[in-house]
Amino acid sequence: KQEVTQIPAALSVPEGENLVLNCSFTDSAIYNLQWFRQDPGKGLTSLLLIQSSQREQTSGRLNASLDKSSGRSTLYIAASQPGDSATYLCAVENDKLIFGTGTRLQVFP
Amino acid sequence: EPEVTQTPSHQVTQMGQEVILRCVPISNHLYFYWYRQILGQKVEFLVSFYNNEISEKSEIFDDQFSVERPDGSNFTLKIRSTKLEDSAMYFCASIHRASSYEKLFFGSGTQLSVL
């Protein structure tokens, strides 16, 4: 059974710092891996999708990497801003998405 | 960008009552999903639906739950007799699956509160 774990569970940093959020999964038989952002009480916004054959994807200040063989992904956020404050969810897909527990990020001015 | 639409955004009901959560997936999508998130917990898979039938369901999706695509646009989740523990945010999602490069599109959710 696929298990997805994210560390740290929570992170509080000053504005401007570069951040790394970690995701690990137990079954490497995945189609893809997605990173989502969730604001309190809101829906899920897809940030990046990495195909199982890919190593990384970039969008603006966000960069996600995937090492399928070791069951790991990282989300790198460059030059963090207060507007980045949210919960970040990692999810792996094989017919359906299995979500991690999330990392709650707070960026303070 | 196209959107998955969910209604209502909030639903309050009494324990034992039936509720129907509604979703309008993106028009050319073929696969539909319901997920839920209990406050402070993970987003959990409930059910997937393709070609007018359930393709997979989780242990959570028991006989109290049902899904339906009554017409060409709507996709509904019905809970026959709600329990306190059904209180959660329910998300609908859809995807076309023409290629493996696609992402799942999520609606903004329905917050269900069972009193």
mmCIF file of C-alpha atoms in Angstrom:
data_model
loop_
_atom_site.group_PDB
_atom_site.id
_atom_site.type_symbol
_atom_site.label_atom_id
_atom_site.label_comp_id
_atom_site.label_asym_id
_atom_site.label_seq_id
_atom_site.Cartn_x
_atom_site.Cartn_y
_atom_site.Cartn_z
ATOM 1 C CA LYS A 1 0.000 0.000 0.000
ATOM 2 C CA GLN A 2 1.381 3.378 -1.020
ATOM 3 C CA GLU A 3 2.359 5.655 1.856
ATOM 4 C CA VAL A 4 3.392 9.275 1.318
ATOM 5 C CA THR A 5 5.221 11.179 4.021
ATOM 6 C CA GLN A 6 6.241 14.816 4.141
ATOM 7 C CA ILE A 7 8.785 16.506 6.324
ATOM 8 C CA PRO A 8 8.902 18.885 8.005
ATOM 9 C CA ALA A 9 5.285 19.026 9.161
ATOM 10 C CA ALA A 10 5.613 22.752 9.761
ATOM 11 C CA LEU A 11 8.126 25.425 8.876
ATOM 12 C CA SER A 12 8.358 29.087 9.843
ATOM 13 C CA VAL A 13 10.956 31.242 8.086
ATOM 14 C CA PRO A 14 11.731 34.907 7.470
ATOM 15 C CA GLU A 15 11.038 36.381 4.086
ATOM 16 C CA GLY A 16 13.756 35.858 1.492
ATOM 17 C CA GLU A 17 14.953 32.446 2.593
ATOM 18 C CA ASN A 18 15.307 29.547 0.177
ATOM 19 C CA LEU A 19 13.338 26.509 1.311
ATOM 20 C CA VAL A 20 13.309 22.776 0.720
ATOM 21 C CA LEU A 21 10.235 20.683 1.403
ATOM 22 C CA ASN A 22 10.602 16.924 1.356
ATOM 23 C CA CYS A 23 8.297 14.125 0.247
ATOM 24 C CA SER A 24 8.887 10.376 0.340
ATOM 25 C CA PHE A 25 6.798 7.507 -0.963
ATOM 26 C CA THR A 26 7.010 3.771 -0.485
ATOM 27 C CA ASP A 27 5.994 2.368 -3.888
ATOM 28 C CA SER A 28 7.997 3.612 -6.876
ATOM 29 C CA ALA A 29 5.397 2.380 -9.397
ATOM 30 C CA ILE A 30 3.886 5.795 -10.044
ATOM 31 C CA TYR A 31 2.698 7.648 -13.147
ATOM 32 C CA ASN A 32 3.642 11.030 -11.793
ATOM 33 C CA LEU A 33 4.062 13.148 -8.697
ATOM 34 C CA GLN A 34 2.337 16.448 -8.059
ATOM 35 C CA TRP A 35 2.879 19.259 -5.622
ATOM 36 C CA PHE A 36 -0.179 21.210 -4.497
ATOM 37 C CA ARG A 37 -0.758 24.331 -2.480
ATOM 38 C CA GLN A 38 -3.684 24.573 -0.065
ATOM 39 C CA ASP A 39 -4.709 27.783 1.662
ATOM 40 C CA PRO A 40 -6.708 27.469 4.915
ATOM 41 C CA GLY A 41 -10.245 26.248 4.249
ATOM 42 C CA LYS A 42 -9.681 26.323 0.513
ATOM 43 C CA GLY A 43 -9.223 23.944 -2.391
ATOM 44 C CA LEU A 44 -6.117 22.456 -3.946
ATOM 45 C CA THR A 45 -4.022 24.358 -6.438
ATOM 46 C CA SER A 46 -1.675 22.264 -8.558
ATOM 47 C CA LEU A 47 1.817 23.775 -8.607
ATOM 48 C CA LEU A 48 3.975 21.284 -10.471
ATOM 49 C CA LEU A 49 3.598 17.835 -12.018
ATOM 50 C CA ILE A 50 6.617 15.617 -12.632
ATOM 51 C CA GLN A 51 6.236 12.614 -14.893
ATOM 52 C CA SER A 52 7.755 9.367 -13.635
ATOM 53 C CA SER A 53 10.343 9.573 -16.416
ATOM 54 C CA GLN A 54 11.354 13.130 -15.522
ATOM 55 C CA ARG A 55 13.837 14.394 -12.961
ATOM 56 C CA GLU A 56 12.534 17.882 -12.308
ATOM 57 C CA GLN A 57 10.094 20.613 -13.207
ATOM 58 C CA THR A 58 10.341 24.357 -12.708
ATOM 59 C CA SER A 59 7.751 27.089 -12.493
ATOM 60 C CA GLY A 60 8.893 30.548 -11.504
ATOM 61 C CA ARG A 61 10.476 30.390 -8.041
ATOM 62 C CA LEU A 62 9.451 26.750 -7.622
ATOM 63 C CA ASN A 63 11.526 23.747 -8.580
ATOM 64 C CA ALA A 64 10.496 20.165 -7.921
ATOM 65 C CA SER A 65 12.740 17.152 -8.286
ATOM 66 C CA LEU A 66 11.931 13.471 -8.407
ATOM 67 C CA ASP A 67 14.092 10.459 -7.636
ATOM 68 C CA LYS A 68 11.685 7.624 -8.298
ATOM 69 C CA SER A 69 14.110 4.839 -7.451
ATOM 70 C CA SER A 70 14.651 6.147 -3.938
ATOM 71 C CA GLY A 71 11.042 7.258 -3.518
ATOM 72 C CA ARG A 72 11.816 10.918 -2.895
ATOM 73 C CA SER A 73 10.817 14.323 -4.161
ATOM 74 C CA THR A 74 11.765 17.802 -3.057
ATOM 75 C CA LEU A 75 10.091 21.126 -3.621
ATOM 76 C CA TYR A 76 12.490 24.035 -3.634
ATOM 77 C CA ILE A 77 11.090 27.523 -3.089
ATOM 78 C CA ALA A 78 13.496 30.329 -3.887
ATOM 79 C CA ALA A 79 13.385 33.732 -2.208
ATOM 80 C CA SER A 80 10.299 32.972 -0.122
ATOM 81 C CA GLN A 81 7.595 35.619 0.322
ATOM 82 C CA PRO A 82 4.779 36.045 2.870
ATOM 83 C CA GLY A 83 2.339 35.162 0.082
ATOM 84 C CA ASP A 84 3.908 31.699 -0.055
ATOM 85 C CA SER A 85 2.415 30.933 3.367
ATOM 86 C CA ALA A 86 0.162 27.891 2.910
ATOM 87 C CA THR A 87 0.166 24.120 3.280
ATOM 88 C CA TYR A 88 2.089 22.284 0.580
ATOM 89 C CA LEU A 89 0.932 18.801 -0.333
ATOM 90 C CA CYS A 90 2.775 16.132 -2.241
ATOM 91 C CA ALA A 91 0.744 13.465 -4.052
ATOM 92 C CA VAL A 92 1.734 10.446 -6.135
ATOM 93 C CA GLU A 93 -0.470 9.026 -8.825
ATOM 94 C CA ASN A 94 -1.084 5.488 -9.964
ATOM 95 C CA ASP A 95 -4.748 5.437 -11.125
ATOM 96 C CA LYS A 96 -5.556 7.730 -8.223
ATOM 97 C CA LEU A 97 -3.720 10.340 -6.181
ATOM 98 C CA ILE A 98 -2.342 9.422 -2.775
ATOM 99 C CA PHE A 99 -1.594 12.498 -0.703
ATOM 100 C CA GLY A 100 1.021 13.181 1.908
ATOM 101 C CA THR A 101 0.393 14.799 5.255
ATOM 102 C CA GLY A 102 1.538 18.222 4.083
ATOM 103 C CA THR A 103 4.017 20.842 5.204
ATOM 104 C CA ARG A 104 2.518 23.957 6.763
ATOM 105 C CA LEU A 105 4.685 26.906 5.741
ATOM 106 C CA GLN A 106 4.678 30.341 7.292
ATOM 107 C CA VAL A 107 6.842 33.078 5.828
ATOM 108 C CA PHE A 108 6.998 36.173 7.994
ATOM 109 C CA PRO A 109 8.069 39.661 6.871
ATOM 110 C CA GLU B 1 -8.093 27.893 -17.483
ATOM 111 C CA PRO B 2 -11.115 25.550 -17.258
ATOM 112 C CA GLU B 3 -12.492 24.823 -13.803
ATOM 113 C CA VAL B 4 -14.210 22.096 -11.856
ATOM 114 C CA THR B 5 -17.220 23.619 -10.104
ATOM 115 C CA GLN B 6 -18.647 22.362 -6.818
ATOM 116 C CA THR B 7 -21.868 23.337 -5.094
ATOM 117 C CA PRO B 8 -22.702 24.177 -2.411
ATOM 118 C CA SER B 9 -19.515 25.588 -0.899
ATOM 119 C CA HIS B 10 -20.892 24.876 2.582
ATOM 120 C CA GLN B 11 -23.523 22.392 3.690
ATOM 121 C CA VAL B 12 -24.828 21.966 7.223
ATOM 122 C CA THR B 13 -27.027 18.969 7.968
ATOM 123 C CA GLN B 14 -28.416 16.992 10.850
ATOM 124 C CA MET B 15 -27.101 13.532 11.611
ATOM 125 C CA GLY B 16 -29.116 10.900 9.748
ATOM 126 C CA GLN B 17 -30.101 13.206 6.912
ATOM 127 C CA GLU B 18 -29.253 12.598 3.271
ATOM 128 C CA VAL B 19 -26.968 15.033 1.472
ATOM 129 C CA ILE B 20 -26.035 15.388 -2.179
ATOM 130 C CA LEU B 21 -22.841 17.152 -3.130
ATOM 131 C CA ARG B 22 -22.681 18.384 -6.682
ATOM 132 C CA CYS B 23 -19.834 18.783 -9.110
ATOM 133 C CA VAL B 24 -19.539 19.945 -12.694
ATOM 134 C CA PRO B 25 -16.304 18.478 -14.100
ATOM 135 C CA ILE B 26 -14.439 20.000 -17.025
ATOM 136 C CA SER B 27 -16.446 19.311 -20.157
ATOM 137 C CA ASN B 28 -14.126 16.990 -22.120
ATOM 138 C CA HIS B 29 -12.869 15.057 -19.101
ATOM 139 C CA LEU B 30 -13.660 11.366 -18.823
ATOM 140 C CA TYR B 31 -12.480 10.344 -15.337
ATOM 141 C CA PHE B 32 -14.052 11.715 -12.194
ATOM 142 C CA TYR B 33 -13.079 11.476 -8.544
ATOM 143 C CA TRP B 34 -14.236 12.343 -5.064
ATOM 144 C CA TYR B 35 -11.770 12.989 -2.260
ATOM 145 C CA ARG B 36 -12.335 14.168 1.272
ATOM 146 C CA GLN B 37 -10.268 15.891 3.927
ATOM 147 C CA ILE B 38 -11.233 15.741 7.577
ATOM 148 C CA LEU B 39 -9.975 18.807 9.428
ATOM 149 C CA GLY B 40 -6.275 18.453 10.183
ATOM 150 C CA GLN B 41 -5.923 15.177 8.294
ATOM 151 C CA LYS B 42 -4.754 13.982 4.887
ATOM 152 C CA VAL B 43 -6.709 14.322 1.680
ATOM 153 C CA GLU B 44 -8.182 10.840 1.184
ATOM 154 C CA PHE B 45 -9.388 9.100 -1.965
ATOM 155 C CA LEU B 46 -13.042 8.047 -1.913
ATOM 156 C CA VAL B 47 -14.021 6.884 -5.388
ATOM 157 C CA SER B 48 -13.168 7.060 -9.074
ATOM 158 C CA PHE B 49 -15.724 6.928 -11.874
ATOM 159 C CA TYR B 50 -15.314 6.230 -15.581
ATOM 160 C CA ASN B 51 -17.661 5.250 -18.376
ATOM 161 C CA ASN B 52 -20.678 5.562 -16.089
ATOM 162 C CA GLU B 53 -19.447 3.182 -13.456
ATOM 163 C CA ILE B 54 -17.245 3.093 -10.401
ATOM 164 C CA SER B 55 -13.728 2.028 -11.319
ATOM 165 C CA GLU B 56 -12.293 2.018 -7.814
ATOM 166 C CA LYS B 57 -13.452 2.842 -4.299
ATOM 167 C CA SER B 58 -11.746 3.078 -0.949
ATOM 168 C CA GLU B 59 -12.703 1.441 2.338
ATOM 169 C CA ILE B 60 -14.300 4.722 3.357
ATOM 170 C CA PHE B 61 -16.787 4.507 0.477
ATOM 171 C CA ASP B 62 -19.275 2.151 2.115
ATOM 172 C CA ASP B 63 -22.949 1.483 1.365
ATOM 173 C CA GLN B 64 -23.895 4.908 2.699
ATOM 174 C CA PHE B 65 -22.121 6.550 -0.224
ATOM 175 C CA SER B 66 -23.093 6.566 -3.873
ATOM 176 C CA VAL B 67 -22.059 8.486 -6.967
ATOM 177 C CA GLU B 68 -23.968 9.303 -10.075
ATOM 178 C CA ARG B 69 -23.552 11.106 -13.355
ATOM 179 C CA PRO B 70 -27.204 11.871 -14.009
ATOM 180 C CA ASP B 71 -26.605 13.835 -17.196
ATOM 181 C CA GLY B 72 -23.707 14.840 -19.409
ATOM 182 C CA SER B 73 -22.397 17.500 -17.077
ATOM 183 C CA ASN B 74 -23.044 16.792 -13.387
ATOM 184 C CA PHE B 75 -21.290 14.334 -11.082
ATOM 185 C CA THR B 76 -22.827 13.854 -7.644
ATOM 186 C CA LEU B 77 -21.854 12.282 -4.339
ATOM 187 C CA LYS B 78 -24.730 11.180 -2.122
ATOM 188 C CA ILE B 79 -24.454 10.275 1.542
ATOM 189 C CA ARG B 80 -27.658 8.495 2.525
ATOM 190 C CA SER B 81 -27.618 8.855 6.301
ATOM 191 C CA THR B 82 -24.937 11.238 7.480
ATOM 192 C CA LYS B 83 -22.855 10.584 10.571
ATOM 193 C CA LEU B 84 -20.875 13.036 12.669
ATOM 194 C CA GLU B 85 -17.638 11.585 11.278
ATOM 195 C CA ASP B 86 -18.704 12.481 7.715
ATOM 196 C CA SER B 87 -17.943 16.109 8.534
ATOM 197 C CA ALA B 88 -15.138 17.049 6.150
ATOM 198 C CA MET B 89 -14.213 19.024 3.063
ATOM 199 C CA TYR B 90 -15.223 17.051 -0.021
ATOM 200 C CA PHE B 91 -13.321 17.631 -3.246
ATOM 201 C CA CYS B 92 -14.363 16.649 -6.741
ATOM 202 C CA ALA B 93 -11.695 16.192 -9.411
ATOM 203 C CA SER B 94 -11.575 15.337 -13.096
ATOM 204 C CA ILE B 95 -9.077 14.465 -15.799
ATOM 205 C CA HIS B 96 -9.218 13.529 -19.473
ATOM 206 C CA ARG B 97 -6.299 11.046 -19.550
ATOM 207 C CA ALA B 98 -5.396 11.479 -23.191
ATOM 208 C CA SER B 99 -1.776 11.383 -22.050
ATOM 209 C CA SER B 100 0.224 10.809 -18.902
ATOM 210 C CA TYR B 101 1.240 14.492 -18.891
ATOM 211 C CA GLU B 102 -2.120 15.635 -17.628
ATOM 212 C CA LYS B 103 -2.859 16.817 -14.144
ATOM 213 C CA LEU B 104 -5.949 16.248 -12.075
ATOM 214 C CA PHE B 105 -8.132 19.348 -11.750
ATOM 215 C CA PHE B 106 -9.773 19.872 -8.371
ATOM 216 C CA GLY B 107 -12.831 21.865 -7.442
ATOM 217 C CA SER B 108 -12.768 24.307 -4.542
ATOM 218 C CA GLY B 109 -14.606 21.844 -2.305
ATOM 219 C CA THR B 110 -17.787 21.527 -0.275
ATOM 220 C CA GLN B 111 -17.412 21.892 3.472
ATOM 221 C CA LEU B 112 -19.899 19.445 5.024
ATOM 222 C CA SER B 113 -20.797 19.881 8.679
ATOM 223 C CA VAL B 114 -22.921 17.178 10.311
ATOM 224 C CA LEU B 115 -24.527 18.239 13.594
#
